[in-house]
């Protein structure tokens, strides 16, 4: 990857970009957004996309991009956990950490005769396969809602960023650059709601550094920037280099921590039964996803009884619809180390970071919009 020089924003310009969007009804006031999603990886993405599409009176969703994903690295972590359990004298400190993280999962798999080396779960796909599945999932959500999608859905990157390689141009990156240029002509920012890894976003920034001036990235992952913990967060760690590019390039960034801010967006089965199921074709589909979660085998759940599930990605849509539902403040942007920890450095640029969510208000709006589909 060649060295890229990104434009520097003045503090005044950055603060203006990071100001929360003003919620207002009426098509002329709708902020322009695109959604970048690994929609097939987890059930929260279809929930979030559906909410955005149901909120057309408040949000101008101009395009949706399919992001790559793969849980293959989780398989490698489980294999390291097994070494720590069976051959502790050969295990590293990090291997023992893997055992703490994955002991339940390893036991769950072994009880069913599943060998980690050969287990063929849909989640254990290549990034390109994950992107293609996400493209299909985005199309399906549009179809269930009866929303036309021709010319509005775009395939994204087929691989993660790698040192020493050029950024990947994809239909998604090209369209993002085009839409950002159009937003400039309207004298408004384009909000990039990233609810997966940052591969597509980072590739677009590397291909067109001037995007720093024209977009606001709204992304969810990881711990608050002041937390000392290792960020073992799917959206952050599966393409660490892409995460580092976005945090280092100076693009205006609204960071919505998953732990333990977005984690408050937990949805129960009774709520799904009463407020999602039966609300049109999309409600039936979201209910099906919730009760047939494709991640259960990966995380070690065999049936749904007392479990609930976090619908993480609603936080991005919530901040756009009503910033007061996701209280936030300006903080200095940390650096993401190779150790997956935040590193604070003096003089870093500002970003906006959430510190709370209004869980009931968020689900209340989501449920009310679904109810109109009954």
C-alpha positions as a Python dict, from the first residue, in 0.01 Angstrom:
ca = {
    (1, 'X'): (0, 0, 0),
    (2, 'X'): (149, 331, -106),
    (3, 'X'): (182, 617, 142),
    (4, 'X'): (-130, 833, 125),
    (5, 'X'): (-145, 1199, 217),
    (6, 'X'): (-485, 1304, 346),
    (7, 'X'): (-607, 1664, 357),
    (8, 'X'): (-612, 1833, 697),
    (9, 'X'): (-938, 1981, 820),
    (10, 'X'): (-939, 2297, 1026),
    (11, 'X'): (-1073, 2253, 1377),
    (12, 'X'): (-1371, 2470, 1284),
    (13, 'X'): (-1452, 2254, 983),
    (14, 'X'): (-1412, 1933, 1183),
    (15, 'X'): (-1638, 2052, 1463),
    (16, 'X'): (-1899, 2155, 1209),
    (17, 'X'): (-1890, 1810, 1047),
    (18, 'X'): (-1913, 1639, 1386),
    (19, 'X'): (-2213, 1839, 1501),
    (20, 'X'): (-2513, 1605, 1541),
    (21, 'X'): (-2756, 1614, 1249),
    (22, 'X'): (-3065, 1813, 1327),
    (23, 'X'): (-3373, 1590, 1324),
    (24, 'X'): (-3644, 1744, 1110),
    (25, 'X'): (-3930, 1613, 905),
    (26, 'X'): (-3963, 1696, 538),
    (27, 'X'): (-3770, 1566, 241),
    (28, 'X'): (-3562, 1880, 201),
    (29, 'X'): (-3419, 1840, 551),
    (30, 'X'): (-3329, 1472, 530),
    (31, 'X'): (-2959, 1400, 577),
    (32, 'X'): (-2800, 1205, 293),
    (33, 'X'): (-2674, 864, 407),
    (34, 'X'): (-2528, 544, 270),
    (35, 'X'): (-2514, 219, 466),
    (36, 'X'): (-2211, -10, 453),
    (37, 'X'): (-2315, -348, 591),
    (38, 'X'): (-2207, -709, 633),
    (39, 'X'): (-2577, -787, 628),
    (40, 'X'): (-2556, -1168, 616),
    (41, 'X'): (-2316, -1206, 907),
    (42, 'X'): (-2555, -1120, 1189),
    (43, 'X'): (-2926, -1056, 1243),
    (44, 'X'): (-2878, -696, 1360),
    (45, 'X'): (-2787, -571, 1012),
    (46, 'X'): (-3124, -657, 851),
    (47, 'X'): (-3299, -497, 1149),
    (48, 'X'): (-3097, -178, 1103),
    (49, 'X'): (-3140, -168, 726),
    (50, 'X'): (-3514, -223, 759),
    (51, 'X'): (-3540, 62, 1011),
    (52, 'X'): (-3352, 295, 778),
    (53, 'X'): (-3575, 203, 484),
    (54, 'X'): (-3885, 249, 699),
    (55, 'X'): (-3758, 596, 794),
    (56, 'X'): (-3756, 745, 445),
    (57, 'X'): (-3941, 1049, 578),
    (58, 'X'): (-3634, 1130, 789),
    (59, 'X'): (-3337, 978, 609),
    (60, 'X'): (-3231, 998, 244),
    (61, 'X'): (-3076, 653, 198),
    (62, 'X'): (-2893, 690, -133),
    (63, 'X'): (-2712, 355, -154),
    (64, 'X'): (-2625, 42, 39),
    (65, 'X'): (-2286, -128, 10),
    (66, 'X'): (-2207, -490, 87),
    (67, 'X'): (-1905, -531, 316),
    (68, 'X'): (-1687, -841, 341),
    (69, 'X'): (-1686, -1057, 651),
    (70, 'X'): (-1549, -1387, 776),
    (71, 'X'): (-1544, -1562, 1114),
    (72, 'X'): (-1258, -1786, 1003),
    (73, 'X'): (-1028, -1619, 1254),
    (74, 'X'): (-1259, -1741, 1532),
    (75, 'X'): (-1183, -2098, 1424),
    (76, 'X'): (-813, -2024, 1469),
    (77, 'X'): (-882, -1881, 1813),
    (78, 'X'): (-1070, -2196, 1916),
    (79, 'X'): (-780, -2411, 1796),
    (80, 'X'): (-547, -2204, 2014),
    (81, 'X'): (-787, -2248, 2304),
    (82, 'X'): (-770, -2624, 2260),
    (83, 'X'): (-391, -2614, 2277),
    (84, 'X'): (-412, -2418, 2601),
    (85, 'X'): (-653, -2673, 2745),
    (86, 'X'): (-482, -2992, 2627),
    (87, 'X'): (-116, -2890, 2616),
    (88, 'X'): (-84, -2595, 2854),
    (89, 'X'): (294, -2627, 2862),
    (90, 'X'): (301, -2543, 2490),
    (91, 'X'): (56, -2255, 2510),
    (92, 'X'): (135, -1886, 2514),
    (93, 'X'): (-29, -1634, 2743),
    (94, 'X'): (-254, -1532, 2455),
    (95, 'X'): (-349, -1897, 2399),
    (96, 'X'): (-466, -1913, 2760),
    (97, 'X'): (-666, -1596, 2700),
    (98, 'X'): (-828, -1770, 2403),
    (99, 'X'): (-926, -2056, 2635),
    (100, 'X'): (-1097, -1813, 2871),
    (101, 'X'): (-1287, -1665, 2578),
    (102, 'X'): (-1380, -1985, 2399),
    (103, 'X'): (-1395, -2270, 2653),
    (104, 'X'): (-1775, -2292, 2634),
    (105, 'X'): (-1774, -2284, 2257),
    (106, 'X'): (-1505, -2553, 2235),
    (107, 'X'): (-1699, -2780, 2473),
    (108, 'X'): (-2022, -2716, 2282),
    (109, 'X'): (-1862, -2820, 1954),
    (110, 'X'): (-1694, -3127, 2097),
    (111, 'X'): (-2016, -3246, 2262),
    (112, 'X'): (-2165, -3258, 1914),
    (113, 'X'): (-1865, -3427, 1757),
    (114, 'X'): (-1764, -3116, 1566),
    (115, 'X'): (-1391, -3087, 1505),
    (116, 'X'): (-1278, -2723, 1486),
    (117, 'X'): (-1045, -2802, 1195),
    (118, 'X'): (-1322, -2932, 971),
    (119, 'X'): (-1637, -2765, 1104),
    (120, 'X'): (-1823, -2618, 806),
    (121, 'X'): (-2037, -2334, 935),
    (122, 'X'): (-2167, -2067, 696),
    (123, 'X'): (-1981, -1812, 909),
    (124, 'X'): (-1651, -1977, 815),
    (125, 'X'): (-1648, -1824, 469),
    (126, 'X'): (-1400, -1616, 275),
    (127, 'X'): (-1439, -1237, 294),
    (128, 'X'): (-1552, -1237, -67),
    (129, 'X'): (-1820, -1498, 2),
    (130, 'X'): (-1934, -1294, 301),
    (131, 'X'): (-1963, -985, 84),
    (132, 'X'): (-2166, -1168, -181),
    (133, 'X'): (-2401, -1312, 81),
    (134, 'X'): (-2443, -966, 228),
    (135, 'X'): (-2532, -828, -115),
    (136, 'X'): (-2805, -1089, -144),
    (137, 'X'): (-2932, -1011, 207),
    (138, 'X'): (-2954, -638, 133),
    (139, 'X'): (-3152, -715, -180),
    (140, 'X'): (-3386, -941, 17),
    (141, 'X'): (-3465, -674, 278),
    (142, 'X'): (-3549, -427, 0),
    (143, 'X'): (-3775, -681, -168),
    (144, 'X'): (-3961, -767, 154),
    (145, 'X'): (-4028, -399, 209),
    (146, 'X'): (-4126, -341, -153),
    (147, 'X'): (-3853, -82, -195),
    (148, 'X'): (-3690, -65, -542),
    (149, 'X'): (-3319, -142, -527),
    (150, 'X'): (-3201, -117, -888),
    (151, 'X'): (-2899, 111, -897),
    (152, 'X'): (-2896, 145, -517),
    (153, 'X'): (-2712, -171, -401),
    (154, 'X'): (-2341, -218, -469),
    (155, 'X'): (-2090, -498, -422),
    (156, 'X'): (-1796, -410, -201),
    (157, 'X'): (-1445, -533, -139),
    (158, 'X'): (-1355, -897, -191),
    (159, 'X'): (-1057, -895, 46),
    (160, 'X'): (-933, -720, 355),
    (161, 'X'): (-662, -456, 332),
    (162, 'X'): (-310, -592, 332),
    (163, 'X'): (20, -404, 381),
    (164, 'X'): (204, -355, 56),
    (165, 'X'): (-103, -389, -166),
    (166, 'X'): (-300, -123, -350),
    (167, 'X'): (-653, -34, -236),
    (168, 'X'): (-929, -229, -406),
    (169, 'X'): (-1166, -39, -629),
    (170, 'X'): (-1514, -192, -619),
    (171, 'X'): (-1859, -82, -732),
    (172, 'X'): (-1918, 29, -370),
    (173, 'X'): (-1606, 246, -345),
    (174, 'X'): (-1671, 406, -684),
    (175, 'X'): (-2031, 484, -592),
    (176, 'X'): (-1930, 624, -254),
    (177, 'X'): (-1688, 862, -421),
    (178, 'X'): (-1957, 970, -670),
    (179, 'X'): (-2220, 1030, -402),
    (180, 'X'): (-1975, 1227, -188),
    (181, 'X'): (-1899, 1453, -485),
    (182, 'X'): (-2271, 1510, -537),
    (183, 'X'): (-2312, 1598, -168),
    (184, 'X'): (-2037, 1857, -204),
    (185, 'X'): (-2230, 2022, -485),
    (186, 'X'): (-2530, 2041, -250),
    (187, 'X'): (-2305, 2183, 23),
    (188, 'X'): (-2386, 1905, 269),
    (189, 'X'): (-2198, 1608, 411),
    (190, 'X'): (-2262, 1248, 315),
    (191, 'X'): (-2300, 1027, 622),
    (192, 'X'): (-2147, 680, 584),
    (193, 'X'): (-2320, 449, 830),
    (194, 'X'): (-2072, 164, 867),
    (195, 'X'): (-2217, -137, 1047),
    (196, 'X'): (-1949, -388, 955),
    (197, 'X'): (-1575, -380, 912),
    (198, 'X'): (-1430, -65, 758),
    (199, 'X'): (-1279, -227, 448),
    (200, 'X'): (-1497, -51, 191),
    (201, 'X'): (-1464, 283, 368),
    (202, 'X'): (-1086, 260, 400),
    (203, 'X'): (-1047, 157, 36),
    (204, 'X'): (-1254, 454, -76),
    (205, 'X'): (-1048, 694, 138),
    (206, 'X'): (-723, 555, 2),
    (207, 'X'): (-850, 580, -356),
    (208, 'X'): (-984, 933, -306),
    (209, 'X'): (-827, 1109, -4),
    (210, 'X'): (-1046, 1418, -63),
    (211, 'X'): (-1332, 1217, 87),
    (212, 'X'): (-1195, 1333, 422),
    (213, 'X'): (-1350, 1671, 344),
    (214, 'X'): (-1686, 1543, 225),
    (215, 'X'): (-1805, 1248, 438),
    (216, 'X'): (-1879, 1172, 801),
    (217, 'X'): (-1819, 811, 902),
    (218, 'X'): (-2058, 675, 1168),
    (219, 'X'): (-1925, 341, 1294),
    (220, 'X'): (-1998, 96, 1574),
    (221, 'X'): (-1750, -145, 1734),
    (222, 'X'): (-1533, -206, 2038),
    (223, 'X'): (-1496, -42, 2376),
    (224, 'X'): (-1508, 328, 2464),
    (225, 'X'): (-1183, 499, 2371),
    (226, 'X'): (-1087, 546, 2737),
    (227, 'X'): (-1118, 174, 2817),
    (228, 'X'): (-797, -26, 2870),
    (229, 'X'): (-941, -350, 2734),
    (230, 'X'): (-839, -545, 2424),
    (231, 'X'): (-1090, -464, 2149),
    (232, 'X'): (-1193, -813, 2047),
    (233, 'X'): (-1474, -665, 1844),
    (234, 'X'): (-1571, -821, 1514),
    (235, 'X'): (-1609, -496, 1321),
    (236, 'X'): (-1268, -372, 1439),
    (237, 'X'): (-1041, -673, 1442),
    (238, 'X'): (-1133, -867, 1129),
    (239, 'X'): (-974, -591, 917),
    (240, 'X'): (-746, -414, 1163),
    (241, 'X'): (-560, -221, 895),
    (242, 'X'): (-884, -72, 761),
    (243, 'X'): (-980, 34, 1114),
    (244, 'X'): (-641, 199, 1158),
    (245, 'X'): (-671, 384, 826),
    (246, 'X'): (-1006, 535, 922),
    (247, 'X'): (-891, 638, 1270),
    (248, 'X'): (-564, 786, 1142),
    (249, 'X'): (-664, 961, 819),
    (250, 'X'): (-856, 1245, 984),
    (251, 'X'): (-1198, 1176, 833),
    (252, 'X'): (-1474, 1310, 1062),
    (253, 'X'): (-1573, 1009, 1270),
    (254, 'X'): (-1869, 940, 1496),
    (255, 'X'): (-1769, 639, 1705),
    (256, 'X'): (-2048, 438, 1871),
    (257, 'X'): (-1891, 184, 2109),
    (258, 'X'): (-2050, -158, 2111),
    (259, 'X'): (-1924, -248, 2461),
    (260, 'X'): (-2121, -149, 2662),
    (261, 'X'): (-2314, 123, 2487),
    (262, 'X'): (-2464, -48, 2184),
    (263, 'X'): (-2485, -362, 2399),
    (264, 'X'): (-2780, -204, 2578),
    (265, 'X'): (-2989, -256, 2263),
    (266, 'X'): (-3088, -604, 2377),
    (267, 'X'): (-3410, -745, 2238),
    (268, 'X'): (-3614, -1020, 2404),
    (269, 'X'): (-3821, -1294, 2245),
    (270, 'X'): (-4152, -1166, 2393),
    (271, 'X'): (-4086, -826, 2235),
    (272, 'X'): (-4016, -988, 1900),
    (273, 'X'): (-4332, -1197, 1926),
    (274, 'X'): (-4551, -897, 2010),
    (275, 'X'): (-4391, -611, 1816),
    (276, 'X'): (-4210, -766, 1516),
    (277, 'X'): (-4389, -1084, 1416),
    (278, 'X'): (-4697, -1025, 1207),
    (279, 'X'): (-4592, -681, 1091),
    (280, 'X'): (-4577, -743, 719),
    (281, 'X'): (-4339, -961, 526),
    (282, 'X'): (-4039, -786, 678),
    (283, 'X'): (-4169, -845, 1031),
    (284, 'X'): (-4213, -1216, 961),
    (285, 'X'): (-3863, -1236, 821),
    (286, 'X'): (-3700, -1052, 1112),
    (287, 'X'): (-3887, -1281, 1351),
    (288, 'X'): (-3753, -1581, 1161),
    (289, 'X'): (-3398, -1448, 1179),
    (290, 'X'): (-3432, -1386, 1551),
    (291, 'X'): (-3562, -1737, 1623),
    (292, 'X'): (-3323, -1910, 1380),
    (293, 'X'): (-3010, -1709, 1445),
    (294, 'X'): (-2728, -1832, 1218),
    (295, 'X'): (-2469, -1746, 1484),
    (296, 'X'): (-2603, -1988, 1745),
    (297, 'X'): (-2372, -2277, 1645),
    (298, 'X'): (-2075, -2041, 1635),
    (299, 'X'): (-2128, -1903, 1985),
    (300, 'X'): (-2252, -2226, 2143),
    (301, 'X'): (-2632, -2202, 2164),
    (302, 'X'): (-2843, -2499, 2061),
    (303, 'X'): (-3195, -2365, 2120),
    (304, 'X'): (-3372, -2044, 2210),
    (305, 'X'): (-3526, -2034, 2556),
    (306, 'X'): (-3416, -1763, 2796),
    (307, 'X'): (-3175, -1599, 2554),
    (308, 'X'): (-3202, -1248, 2425),
    (309, 'X'): (-2994, -1089, 2153),
    (310, 'X'): (-2827, -753, 2104),
    (311, 'X'): (-2939, -567, 1791),
    (312, 'X'): (-2615, -370, 1786),
    (313, 'X'): (-2642, -188, 1456),
    (314, 'X'): (-2960, 1, 1540),
    (315, 'X'): (-2734, 249, 1718),
    (316, 'X'): (-2614, 399, 1387),
    (317, 'X'): (-2966, 457, 1260),
    (318, 'X'): (-3072, 592, 1600),
    (319, 'X'): (-2797, 855, 1606),
    (320, 'X'): (-2902, 976, 1261),
    (321, 'X'): (-3273, 987, 1343),
    (322, 'X'): (-3244, 1149, 1685),
    (323, 'X'): (-2896, 1219, 1824),
    (324, 'X'): (-3049, 1263, 2170),
    (325, 'X'): (-3118, 889, 2174),
    (326, 'X'): (-2741, 832, 2159),
    (327, 'X'): (-2578, 1098, 2380),
    (328, 'X'): (-2223, 1178, 2272),
    (329, 'X'): (-1934, 1418, 2316),
    (330, 'X'): (-1615, 1522, 2140),
    (331, 'X'): (-1300, 1335, 2241),
    (332, 'X'): (-954, 1298, 2095),
    (333, 'X'): (-930, 1016, 1841),
    (334, 'X'): (-716, 733, 1976),
    (335, 'X'): (-475, 523, 1777),
    (336, 'X'): (-555, 153, 1737),
    (337, 'X'): (-247, -55, 1818),
    (338, 'X'): (-151, -393, 1683),
    (339, 'X'): (-243, -516, 2030),
    (340, 'X'): (-606, -414, 1961),
    (341, 'X'): (-592, -160, 2244),
    (342, 'X'): (-658, 212, 2233),
    (343, 'X'): (-350, 432, 2257),
    (344, 'X'): (-393, 798, 2345),
    (345, 'X'): (-156, 1049, 2189),
    (346, 'X'): (-143, 1425, 2241),
    (347, 'X'): (-259, 1642, 1954),
    (348, 'X'): (-475, 1383, 1781),
    (349, 'X'): (-781, 1510, 1595),
    (350, 'X'): (-1129, 1518, 1748),
    (351, 'X'): (-1401, 1261, 1696),
    (352, 'X'): (-1750, 1227, 1841),
    (353, 'X'): (-1806, 932, 2075),
    (354, 'X'): (-2130, 799, 2224),
    (355, 'X'): (-2151, 720, 2594),
    (356, 'X'): (-2516, 608, 2636),
    (357, 'X'): (-2830, 500, 2452),
    (358, 'X'): (-3200, 554, 2513),
    (359, 'X'): (-3290, 191, 2460),
    (360, 'X'): (-3668, 216, 2499),
    (361, 'X'): (-3704, 521, 2275),
    (362, 'X'): (-3500, 350, 2003),
    (363, 'X'): (-3701, 29, 2003),
    (364, 'X'): (-4021, 228, 2043),
    (365, 'X'): (-3960, 410, 1716),
    (366, 'X'): (-3851, 90, 1541),
    (367, 'X'): (-4163, -96, 1657),
    (368, 'X'): (-4397, 188, 1561),
    (369, 'X'): (-4259, 202, 1209),
    (370, 'X'): (-4295, -174, 1175),
    (371, 'X'): (-4652, -152, 1302),
    (372, 'X'): (-4743, 58, 1002),
    (373, 'X'): (-4665, -248, 787),
    (374, 'X'): (-4934, -461, 954),
}
